mmCIF file of C-alpha atoms and ligand atoms in Angstrom:
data_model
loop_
_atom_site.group_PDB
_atom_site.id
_atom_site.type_symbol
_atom_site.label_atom_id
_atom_site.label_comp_id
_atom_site.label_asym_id
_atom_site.label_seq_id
_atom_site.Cartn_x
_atom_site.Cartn_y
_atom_site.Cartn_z
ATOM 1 C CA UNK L 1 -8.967 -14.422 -0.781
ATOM 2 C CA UNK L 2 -12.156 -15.962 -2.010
ATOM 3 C CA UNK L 3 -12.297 -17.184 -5.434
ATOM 4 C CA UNK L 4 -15.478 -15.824 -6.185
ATOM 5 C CA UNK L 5 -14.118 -11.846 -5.877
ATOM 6 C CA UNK L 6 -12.260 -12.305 -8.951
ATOM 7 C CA UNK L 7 -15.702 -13.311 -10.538
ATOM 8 C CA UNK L 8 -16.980 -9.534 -9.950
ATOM 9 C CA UNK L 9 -16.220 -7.862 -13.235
ATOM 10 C CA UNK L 10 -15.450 -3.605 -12.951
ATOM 11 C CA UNK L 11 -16.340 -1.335 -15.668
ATOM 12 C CA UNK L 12 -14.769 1.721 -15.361
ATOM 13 C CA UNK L 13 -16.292 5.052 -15.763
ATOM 14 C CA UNK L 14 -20.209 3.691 -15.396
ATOM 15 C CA UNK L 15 -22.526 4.982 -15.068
ATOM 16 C CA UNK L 16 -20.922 8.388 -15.177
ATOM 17 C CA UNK L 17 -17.130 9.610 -14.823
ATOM 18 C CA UNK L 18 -14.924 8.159 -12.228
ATOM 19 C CA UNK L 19 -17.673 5.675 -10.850
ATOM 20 C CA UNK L 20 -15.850 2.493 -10.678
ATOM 21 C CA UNK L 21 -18.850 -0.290 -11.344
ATOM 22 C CA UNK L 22 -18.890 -3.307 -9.677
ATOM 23 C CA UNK L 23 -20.504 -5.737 -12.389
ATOM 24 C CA UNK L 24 -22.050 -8.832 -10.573
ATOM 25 C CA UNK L 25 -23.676 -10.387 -13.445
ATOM 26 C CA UNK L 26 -20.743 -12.228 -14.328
ATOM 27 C CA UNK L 27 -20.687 -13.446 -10.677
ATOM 28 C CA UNK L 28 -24.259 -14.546 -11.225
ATOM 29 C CA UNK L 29 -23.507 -16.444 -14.672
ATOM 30 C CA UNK L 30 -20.708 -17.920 -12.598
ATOM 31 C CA UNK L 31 -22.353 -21.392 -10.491
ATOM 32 C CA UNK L 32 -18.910 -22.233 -8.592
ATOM 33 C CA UNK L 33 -18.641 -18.783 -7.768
ATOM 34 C CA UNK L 34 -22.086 -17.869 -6.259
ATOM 35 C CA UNK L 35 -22.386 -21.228 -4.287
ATOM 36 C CA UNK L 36 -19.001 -19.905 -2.557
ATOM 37 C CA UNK L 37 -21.399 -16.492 -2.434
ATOM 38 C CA UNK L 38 -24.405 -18.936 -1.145
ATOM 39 C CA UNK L 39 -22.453 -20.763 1.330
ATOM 40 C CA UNK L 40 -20.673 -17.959 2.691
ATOM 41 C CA UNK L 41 -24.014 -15.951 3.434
ATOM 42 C CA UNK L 42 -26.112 -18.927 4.528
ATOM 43 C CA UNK L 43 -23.370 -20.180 7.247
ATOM 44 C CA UNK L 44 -23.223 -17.070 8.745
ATOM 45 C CA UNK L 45 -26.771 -16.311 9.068
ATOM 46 C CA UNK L 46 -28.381 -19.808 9.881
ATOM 47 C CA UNK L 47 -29.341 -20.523 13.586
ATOM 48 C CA UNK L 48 -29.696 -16.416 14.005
ATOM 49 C CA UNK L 49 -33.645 -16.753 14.546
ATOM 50 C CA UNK L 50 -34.204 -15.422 10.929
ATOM 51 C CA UNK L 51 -38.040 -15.180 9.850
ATOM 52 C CA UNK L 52 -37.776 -13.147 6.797
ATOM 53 C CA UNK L 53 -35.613 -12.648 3.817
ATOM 54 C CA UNK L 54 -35.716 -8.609 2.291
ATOM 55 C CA UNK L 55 -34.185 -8.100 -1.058
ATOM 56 C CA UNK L 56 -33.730 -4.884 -2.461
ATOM 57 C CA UNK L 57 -34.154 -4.095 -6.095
ATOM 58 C CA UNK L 58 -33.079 -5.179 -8.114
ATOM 59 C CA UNK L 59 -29.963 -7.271 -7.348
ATOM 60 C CA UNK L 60 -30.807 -7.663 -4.108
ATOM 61 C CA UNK L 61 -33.638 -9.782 -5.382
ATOM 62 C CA UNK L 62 -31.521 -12.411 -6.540
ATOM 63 C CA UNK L 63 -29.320 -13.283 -3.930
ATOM 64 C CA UNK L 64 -32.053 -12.752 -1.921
ATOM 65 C CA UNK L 65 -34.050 -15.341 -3.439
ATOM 66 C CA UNK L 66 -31.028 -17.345 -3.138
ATOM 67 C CA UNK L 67 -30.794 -17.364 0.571
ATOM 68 C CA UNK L 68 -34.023 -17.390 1.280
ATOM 69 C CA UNK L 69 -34.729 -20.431 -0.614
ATOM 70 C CA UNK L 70 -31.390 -22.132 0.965
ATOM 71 C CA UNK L 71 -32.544 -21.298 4.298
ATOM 72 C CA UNK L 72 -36.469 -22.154 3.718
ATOM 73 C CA UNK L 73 -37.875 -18.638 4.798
ATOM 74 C CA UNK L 74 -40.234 -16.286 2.764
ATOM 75 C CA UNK L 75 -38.437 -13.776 0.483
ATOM 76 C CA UNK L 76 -39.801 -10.187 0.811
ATOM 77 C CA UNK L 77 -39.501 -7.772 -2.581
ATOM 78 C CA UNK L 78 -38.178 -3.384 -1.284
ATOM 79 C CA UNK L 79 -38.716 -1.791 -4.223
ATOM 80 C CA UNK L 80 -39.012 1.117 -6.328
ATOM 81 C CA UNK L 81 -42.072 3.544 -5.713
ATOM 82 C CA UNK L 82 -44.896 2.115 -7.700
ATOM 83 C CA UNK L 83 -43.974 -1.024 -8.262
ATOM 84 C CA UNK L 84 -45.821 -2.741 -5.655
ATOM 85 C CA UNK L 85 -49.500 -3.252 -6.502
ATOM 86 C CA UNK L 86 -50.598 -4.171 -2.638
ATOM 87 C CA UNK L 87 -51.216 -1.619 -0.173
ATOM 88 C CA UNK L 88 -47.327 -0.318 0.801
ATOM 89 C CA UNK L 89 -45.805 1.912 3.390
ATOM 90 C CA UNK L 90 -42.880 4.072 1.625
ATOM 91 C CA UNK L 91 -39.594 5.753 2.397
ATOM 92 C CA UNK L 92 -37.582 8.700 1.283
ATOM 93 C CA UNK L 93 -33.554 8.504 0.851
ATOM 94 C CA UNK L 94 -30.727 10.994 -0.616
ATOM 95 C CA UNK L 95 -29.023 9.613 -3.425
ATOM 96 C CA UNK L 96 -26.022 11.456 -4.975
ATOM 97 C CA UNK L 97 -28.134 13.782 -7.040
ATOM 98 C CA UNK L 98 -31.037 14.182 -6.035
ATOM 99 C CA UNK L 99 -33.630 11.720 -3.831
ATOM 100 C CA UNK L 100 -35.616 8.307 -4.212
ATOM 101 C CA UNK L 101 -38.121 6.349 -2.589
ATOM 102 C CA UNK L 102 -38.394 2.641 -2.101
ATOM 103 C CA UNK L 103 -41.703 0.644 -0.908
ATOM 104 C CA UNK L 104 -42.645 -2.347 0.860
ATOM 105 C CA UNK L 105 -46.110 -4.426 0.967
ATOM 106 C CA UNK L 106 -47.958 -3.134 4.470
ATOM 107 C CA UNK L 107 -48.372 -6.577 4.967
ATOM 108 C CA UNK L 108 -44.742 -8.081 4.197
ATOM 109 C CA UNK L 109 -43.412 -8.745 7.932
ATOM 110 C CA UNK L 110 -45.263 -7.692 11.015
ATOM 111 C CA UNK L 111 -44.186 -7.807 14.824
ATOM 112 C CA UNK L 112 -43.269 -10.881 15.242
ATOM 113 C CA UNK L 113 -40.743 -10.751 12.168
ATOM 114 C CA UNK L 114 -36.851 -11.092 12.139
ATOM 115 C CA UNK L 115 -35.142 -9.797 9.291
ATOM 116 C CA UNK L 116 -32.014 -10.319 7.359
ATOM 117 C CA UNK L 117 -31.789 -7.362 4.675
ATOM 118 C CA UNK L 118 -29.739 -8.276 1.334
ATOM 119 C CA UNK L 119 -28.291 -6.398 -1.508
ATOM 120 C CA UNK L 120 -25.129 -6.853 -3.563
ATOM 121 C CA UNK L 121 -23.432 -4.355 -2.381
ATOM 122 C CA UNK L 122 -23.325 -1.271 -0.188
ATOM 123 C CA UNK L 123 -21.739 2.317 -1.113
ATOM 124 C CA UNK L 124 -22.816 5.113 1.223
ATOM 125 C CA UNK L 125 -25.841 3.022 2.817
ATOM 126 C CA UNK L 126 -28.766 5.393 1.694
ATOM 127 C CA UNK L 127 -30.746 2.100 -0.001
ATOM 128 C CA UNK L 128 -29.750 0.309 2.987
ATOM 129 C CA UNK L 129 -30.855 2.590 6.088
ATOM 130 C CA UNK L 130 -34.254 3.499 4.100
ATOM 131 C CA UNK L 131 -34.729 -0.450 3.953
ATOM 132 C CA UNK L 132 -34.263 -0.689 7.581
ATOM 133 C CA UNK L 133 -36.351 2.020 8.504
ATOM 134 C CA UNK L 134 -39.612 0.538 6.277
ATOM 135 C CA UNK L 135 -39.033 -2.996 8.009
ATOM 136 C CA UNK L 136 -38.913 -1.213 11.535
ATOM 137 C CA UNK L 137 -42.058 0.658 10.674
ATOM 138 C CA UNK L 138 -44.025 -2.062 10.278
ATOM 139 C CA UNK L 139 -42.733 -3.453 13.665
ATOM 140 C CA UNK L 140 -40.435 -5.996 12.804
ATOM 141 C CA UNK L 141 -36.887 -6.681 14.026
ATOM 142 C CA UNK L 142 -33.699 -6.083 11.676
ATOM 143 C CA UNK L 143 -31.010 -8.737 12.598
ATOM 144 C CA UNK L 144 -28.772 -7.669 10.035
ATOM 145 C CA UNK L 145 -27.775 -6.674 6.457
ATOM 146 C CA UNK L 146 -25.818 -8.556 4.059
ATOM 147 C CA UNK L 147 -23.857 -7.711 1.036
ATOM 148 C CA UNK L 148 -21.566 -9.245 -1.453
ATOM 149 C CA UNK L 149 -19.549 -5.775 -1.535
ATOM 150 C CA UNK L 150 -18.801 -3.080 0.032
ATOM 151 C CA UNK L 151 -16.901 -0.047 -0.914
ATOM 152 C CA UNK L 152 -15.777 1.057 2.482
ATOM 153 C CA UNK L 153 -14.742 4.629 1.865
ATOM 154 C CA UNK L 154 -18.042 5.449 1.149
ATOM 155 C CA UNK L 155 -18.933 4.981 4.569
ATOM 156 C CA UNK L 156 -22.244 3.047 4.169
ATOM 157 C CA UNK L 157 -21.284 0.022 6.413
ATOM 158 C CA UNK L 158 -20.024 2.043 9.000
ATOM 159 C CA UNK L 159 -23.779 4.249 9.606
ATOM 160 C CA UNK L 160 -25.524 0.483 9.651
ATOM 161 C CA UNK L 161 -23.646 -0.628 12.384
ATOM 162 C CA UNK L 162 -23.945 3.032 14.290
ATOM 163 C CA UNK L 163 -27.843 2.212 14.104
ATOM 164 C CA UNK L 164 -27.095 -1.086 16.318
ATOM 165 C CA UNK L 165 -27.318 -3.151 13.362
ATOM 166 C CA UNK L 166 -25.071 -6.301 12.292
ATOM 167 C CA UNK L 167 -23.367 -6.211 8.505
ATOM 168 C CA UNK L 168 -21.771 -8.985 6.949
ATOM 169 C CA UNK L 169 -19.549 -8.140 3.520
ATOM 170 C CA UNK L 170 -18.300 -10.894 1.985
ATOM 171 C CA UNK L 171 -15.573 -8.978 -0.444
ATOM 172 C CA UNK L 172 -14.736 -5.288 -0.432
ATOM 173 C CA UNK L 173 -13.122 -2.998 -2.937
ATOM 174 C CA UNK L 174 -11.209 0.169 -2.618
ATOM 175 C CA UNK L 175 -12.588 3.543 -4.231
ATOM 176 C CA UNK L 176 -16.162 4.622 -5.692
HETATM 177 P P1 AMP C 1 -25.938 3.217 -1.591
HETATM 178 O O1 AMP C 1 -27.378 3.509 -1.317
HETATM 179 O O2 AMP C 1 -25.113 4.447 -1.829
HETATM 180 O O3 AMP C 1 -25.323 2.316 -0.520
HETATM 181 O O4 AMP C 1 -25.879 2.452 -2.972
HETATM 182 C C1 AMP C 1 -26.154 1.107 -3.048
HETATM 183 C C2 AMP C 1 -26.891 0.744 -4.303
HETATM 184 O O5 AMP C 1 -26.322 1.354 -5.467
HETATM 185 C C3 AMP C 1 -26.833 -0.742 -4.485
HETATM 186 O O6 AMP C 1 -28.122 -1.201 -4.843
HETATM 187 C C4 AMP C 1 -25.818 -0.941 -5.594
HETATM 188 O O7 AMP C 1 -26.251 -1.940 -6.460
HETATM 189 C C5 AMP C 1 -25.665 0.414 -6.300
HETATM 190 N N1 AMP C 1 -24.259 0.861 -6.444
HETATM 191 C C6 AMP C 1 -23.688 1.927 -5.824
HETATM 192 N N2 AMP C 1 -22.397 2.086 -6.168
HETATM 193 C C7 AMP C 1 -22.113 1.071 -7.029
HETATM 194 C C8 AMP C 1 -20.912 0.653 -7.727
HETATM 195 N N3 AMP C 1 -19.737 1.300 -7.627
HETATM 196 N N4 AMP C 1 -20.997 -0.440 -8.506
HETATM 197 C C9 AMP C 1 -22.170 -1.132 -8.624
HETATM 198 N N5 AMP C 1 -23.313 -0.794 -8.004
HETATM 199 C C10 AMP C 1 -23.306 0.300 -7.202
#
């Protein structure tokens, strides 16, 4: 197993009843641990024709930066409606209760982009699949999604790959 798993820290019953939360901020305070996270990622996705780093917010943001500075490409911020102050294009996704919408910069990637999206982890893939759809809109390419986690019964990396596109996990954990 890699060592930095047991540097993900779970707090039970957050943020509501029988949620199981995956705490990465002691994997962040950990330096050993997220080179291994670093490393991992950057191996895997180097040579792949990359253009463009996407984080999502707000976790995704800092591996994101990570990678993107290891690998010497531009990091792009999806985030949470309003946040942006350029012009953005936005998109609409189904959370548990309810729905949300994340944003990108019109201007982030274009055409001739190929992008690697990054979060810390995926559940059922809603955050995911709306962050694929606003890089697609603005014509760019989507050569794949990585996580740290992903909670596979949930089903999220599963309806990624159905849409043609590549995931890499680096850990997984059972449950919600
Ligand atoms: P989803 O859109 O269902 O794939 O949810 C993914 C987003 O929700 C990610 O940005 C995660 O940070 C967060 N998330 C969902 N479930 C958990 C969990 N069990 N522990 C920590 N974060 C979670």
């Amino acid at each position: 197993m890699n060592k930095f798993k047991n540097a993900i820290r779970t707090i039970p019953d957050f943020p509501i009843q029988g949620i199981m939360f995956r705490d990465v901020t002691t994997l962040y305070s950990n330096p050993e641990a997220m080179k291994e996270v670093t490393n991992l990622t950057c191996d895997y996705w180097k040579n792949r024709g990359l253009t463009s780093i996407a984080g999502i917010e707000a976790r995704g943001f800092i591996t994101g930066s990570i990678i993107a500075d290891q690998l010497s490409l531009p990091f792009v911020p999806i985030r949470k409606k309003g946040k942006l102050p350029h012009k953005t294009i936005s998109q609409d996704y189904e959370l548990e209760y309810g729905k949300a919408t994340i944003e990108i910069h019109s201007d982030a990637v274009n055409k001739s982009d190929n992008v690697l999206v990054v979060d810390d982890l995926i559940a059922t893939g809603g955050t995911a699949l709306a962050s694929i759809e606003l890089i697609k809109k603005l014509g760019a390419k989507v050569i794949g999604c990585t996580f740290i986690i992903d909670l596979p019964e949930l089903g999220g990396r599963k309806k990624i790959e159905d849409n043609g596109i590549e995931v890499q996990a680096l850990c997984s954990f059972e449950g919600h």
